[in-house]
Amino acid sequence: SWRGTLIAEHYARGVRPTSLANVKSASKSIIAVLVGIAIDRGLIKSVREPIVSYFPELGSDPDRRKQTITVEDLLTMRSGLESTSGRNYGAWVKSGNWVRYALRQPIVSEPGTAMEYSTGSSHLLSAILTRASGVSTWQYAQTALATPMGLRLARWPVDPQGVYFGGNEMLLTPRQMAAIG
């Protein structure tokens, strides 16, 4: 597309403009956009808000540094928590509670300092969106982002507690991805 106008498109192997595709880690960017909208609407105070506001259980964690992790730290993957990606991904998605598992990871660097790629960080943002908005991340995405753009989002996978996967598995058509991206 160019300046919002579709110039050309090509699909192969049975893919159609309406075919849903797993946009994998691009889901993380869409979650970040939704967090920005939530901040603009006052549902989340700011990027500097400590996540302990949404996860009060961090207040009793023996590592007090976890109380200093902010929304911005999750957005920039500088939470300091050990990654749930790579070699740790399987154990994380097999756990009975993805949010609790991500929050229980040990601190491997001071929050706000070193970037550590972690799908769990984006999933925590999805949980924050759900808690801040009072609706599911999918419903919030539909009303705050998709509907104003004339789009309808498919539902994508949820964790064992019903929190929409915040870092992967989002399903979009090629045209939706082009419109949002």
Tab-separated table of C-alpha atoms in Angstrom:
chain	number	residue	atom	x	y	z
A	1	SER	CA	0.000	0.000	0.000
A	2	TRP	CA	1.041	3.596	-0.523
A	3	ARG	CA	-0.455	6.428	1.539
A	4	GLY	CA	-3.286	4.167	2.624
A	5	THR	CA	-4.169	2.999	-0.882
A	6	LEU	CA	-3.719	-0.613	-1.938
A	7	ILE	CA	-1.429	-0.619	-4.972
A	8	ALA	CA	-0.901	-4.343	-5.535
A	9	GLU	CA	-1.169	-7.642	-3.755
A	10	HIS	CA	-0.304	-11.226	-4.589
A	11	TYR	CA	-1.291	-14.420	-2.832
A	12	ALA	CA	0.075	-17.909	-3.425
A	13	ARG	CA	-0.586	-21.481	-2.282
A	14	GLY	CA	-4.292	-21.006	-1.618
A	15	VAL	CA	-3.899	-17.941	0.604
A	16	ARG	CA	-6.654	-15.371	0.089
A	17	PRO	CA	-7.092	-11.778	1.312
A	18	THR	CA	-9.402	-13.169	4.019
A	19	SER	CA	-7.043	-15.964	5.158
A	20	LEU	CA	-5.997	-15.697	8.789
A	21	ALA	CA	-2.288	-15.922	9.516
A	22	ASN	CA	-0.423	-16.253	12.785
A	23	VAL	CA	1.597	-13.033	12.898
A	24	LYS	CA	3.903	-14.583	15.507
A	25	SER	CA	5.996	-11.995	17.369
A	26	ALA	CA	4.425	-9.086	15.477
A	27	SER	CA	1.701	-9.649	18.090
A	28	LYS	CA	4.025	-7.959	20.582
A	29	SER	CA	3.905	-4.712	18.587
A	30	ILE	CA	0.112	-4.756	18.473
A	31	ILE	CA	-0.010	-5.303	22.242
A	32	ALA	CA	2.309	-2.283	22.613
A	33	VAL	CA	-0.058	-0.184	20.469
A	34	LEU	CA	-2.958	-1.260	22.694
A	35	VAL	CA	-1.003	-0.254	25.803
A	36	GLY	CA	-0.412	3.165	24.222
A	37	ILE	CA	-4.137	3.549	23.564
A	38	ALA	CA	-4.898	2.500	27.162
A	39	ILE	CA	-2.462	5.132	28.465
A	40	ASP	CA	-4.014	7.772	26.205
A	41	ARG	CA	-7.453	6.861	27.567
A	42	GLY	CA	-6.268	6.929	31.186
A	43	LEU	CA	-6.787	3.213	31.828
A	44	ILE	CA	-3.066	2.836	32.521
A	45	LYS	CA	-1.528	5.841	34.304
A	46	SER	CA	1.741	6.007	32.371
A	47	VAL	CA	4.642	3.939	31.129
A	48	ARG	CA	6.345	4.703	34.438
A	49	GLU	CA	3.624	2.986	36.452
A	50	PRO	CA	5.035	0.074	38.481
A	51	ILE	CA	3.447	-3.221	37.486
A	52	VAL	CA	2.957	-4.095	41.155
A	53	SER	CA	-0.209	-1.965	40.749
A	54	TYR	CA	-1.602	-4.790	38.585
A	55	PHE	CA	0.200	-7.690	40.236
A	56	PRO	CA	0.041	-7.008	43.993
A	57	GLU	CA	1.611	-10.415	44.661
A	58	LEU	CA	4.936	-8.808	43.705
A	59	GLY	CA	4.681	-6.895	46.976
A	60	SER	CA	5.443	-10.087	48.889
A	61	ASP	CA	8.166	-11.363	46.538
A	62	PRO	CA	11.485	-11.772	48.393
A	63	ASP	CA	13.259	-9.869	45.602
A	64	ARG	CA	12.105	-6.293	46.216
A	65	ARG	CA	13.507	-5.197	42.842
A	66	LYS	CA	10.443	-6.727	41.195
A	67	GLN	CA	8.364	-3.925	42.744
A	68	THR	CA	10.304	-1.405	40.637
A	69	ILE	CA	9.464	-3.004	37.271
A	70	THR	CA	7.391	-0.563	35.202
A	71	VAL	CA	5.072	-0.826	32.224
A	72	GLU	CA	7.876	0.739	30.185
A	73	ASP	CA	10.264	-1.990	31.311
A	74	LEU	CA	7.865	-4.601	29.919
A	75	LEU	CA	7.383	-2.653	26.676
A	76	THR	CA	11.142	-2.389	26.154
A	77	MET	CA	11.843	-5.901	27.489
A	78	ARG	CA	14.025	-4.480	30.246
A	79	SER	CA	12.078	-5.943	33.178
A	80	GLY	CA	15.159	-7.705	34.503
A	81	LEU	CA	13.184	-10.950	34.748
A	82	GLU	CA	14.713	-14.054	33.222
A	83	SER	CA	13.323	-14.641	29.737
A	84	THR	CA	10.437	-17.007	29.063
A	85	SER	CA	11.563	-17.276	25.421
A	86	GLY	CA	14.134	-19.540	23.818
A	87	ARG	CA	15.095	-22.490	25.998
A	88	ASN	CA	12.554	-21.423	28.664
A	89	TYR	CA	9.550	-21.118	26.328
A	90	GLY	CA	8.310	-24.722	26.587
A	91	ALA	CA	8.260	-24.783	30.382
A	92	TRP	CA	6.490	-21.422	30.450
A	93	VAL	CA	3.641	-22.368	28.064
A	94	LYS	CA	3.246	-25.745	29.793
A	95	SER	CA	2.918	-24.099	33.203
A	96	GLY	CA	-0.522	-23.867	34.731
A	97	ASN	CA	-0.368	-20.081	35.068
A	98	TRP	CA	1.647	-18.073	32.535
A	99	VAL	CA	1.366	-14.772	34.379
A	100	ARG	CA	2.481	-16.214	37.709
A	101	TYR	CA	5.297	-18.161	36.004
A	102	ALA	CA	6.616	-15.015	34.267
A	103	LEU	CA	6.449	-12.984	37.490
A	104	ARG	CA	8.260	-15.691	39.464
A	105	GLN	CA	11.282	-15.666	37.157
A	106	PRO	CA	14.459	-14.559	38.901
A	107	ILE	CA	15.876	-11.104	38.325
A	108	VAL	CA	18.904	-11.474	36.032
A	109	SER	CA	19.613	-7.745	35.582
A	110	GLU	CA	18.468	-4.578	37.314
A	111	PRO	CA	14.994	-3.597	36.053
A	112	GLY	CA	15.197	-0.908	33.384
A	113	THR	CA	18.771	-1.648	32.346
A	114	ALA	CA	19.385	-4.629	30.033
A	115	MET	CA	17.158	-5.834	27.207
A	116	GLU	CA	16.176	-9.497	27.534
A	117	TYR	CA	13.821	-10.743	24.782
A	118	SER	CA	10.895	-12.388	26.518
A	119	THR	CA	7.459	-13.309	25.251
A	120	GLY	CA	6.392	-13.363	28.899
A	121	SER	CA	6.924	-9.603	29.137
A	122	SER	CA	4.395	-9.026	26.364
A	123	HIS	CA	2.029	-11.526	27.928
A	124	LEU	CA	2.199	-9.575	31.195
A	125	LEU	CA	1.165	-6.497	29.180
A	126	SER	CA	-1.874	-8.412	27.921
A	127	ALA	CA	-2.774	-9.278	31.513
A	128	ILE	CA	-2.363	-5.596	32.463
A	129	LEU	CA	-4.653	-4.561	29.577
A	130	THR	CA	-7.269	-7.040	30.789
A	131	ARG	CA	-7.054	-5.802	34.377
A	132	ALA	CA	-6.951	-2.100	33.447
A	133	SER	CA	-9.803	-2.226	30.926
A	134	GLY	CA	-12.027	-4.747	32.692
A	135	VAL	CA	-12.471	-6.692	29.439
A	136	SER	CA	-10.377	-9.267	27.608
A	137	THR	CA	-7.421	-8.116	25.535
A	138	TRP	CA	-9.272	-9.344	22.428
A	139	GLN	CA	-12.373	-7.304	23.303
A	140	TYR	CA	-10.260	-4.242	24.094
A	141	ALA	CA	-8.354	-4.639	20.810
A	142	GLN	CA	-11.625	-4.961	18.939
A	143	THR	CA	-13.223	-1.828	20.399
A	144	ALA	CA	-10.133	0.372	20.801
A	145	LEU	CA	-8.253	-0.472	17.605
A	146	ALA	CA	-10.057	-2.674	15.094
A	147	THR	CA	-13.589	-1.236	15.045
A	148	PRO	CA	-12.413	2.372	14.548
A	149	MET	CA	-10.391	1.083	11.574
A	150	GLY	CA	-13.371	-0.813	10.145
A	151	LEU	CA	-11.824	-4.188	11.010
A	152	ARG	CA	-13.026	-7.283	12.856
A	153	LEU	CA	-10.378	-9.298	14.709
A	154	ALA	CA	-10.432	-13.059	15.046
A	155	ARG	CA	-9.952	-14.468	18.504
A	156	TRP	CA	-6.504	-15.899	19.181
A	157	PRO	CA	-5.276	-18.342	21.857
A	158	VAL	CA	-5.521	-17.668	25.577
A	159	ASP	CA	-3.487	-18.879	28.546
A	160	PRO	CA	-4.960	-21.323	31.119
A	161	GLN	CA	-6.576	-18.387	32.979
A	162	GLY	CA	-8.172	-16.968	29.818
A	163	VAL	CA	-5.714	-14.089	29.252
A	164	TYR	CA	-5.211	-13.591	25.519
A	165	PHE	CA	-1.676	-14.508	24.455
A	166	GLY	CA	0.212	-11.237	24.526
A	167	GLY	CA	3.319	-12.191	22.636
A	168	ASN	CA	2.441	-14.622	19.878
A	169	GLU	CA	-0.325	-16.427	17.990
A	170	MET	CA	-2.412	-13.347	17.091
A	171	LEU	CA	-4.440	-14.068	13.951
A	172	LEU	CA	-4.794	-11.404	11.262
A	173	THR	CA	-5.513	-11.310	7.560
A	174	PRO	CA	-2.805	-9.820	5.342
A	175	ARG	CA	-4.933	-6.720	4.786
A	176	GLN	CA	-5.519	-6.273	8.527
A	177	MET	CA	-1.806	-6.520	9.175
A	178	ALA	CA	-1.127	-3.922	6.478
A	179	ALA	CA	-3.784	-1.595	7.941
A	180	ILE	CA	-2.550	-1.909	11.526
A	181	GLY	CA	1.157	-2.059	10.646
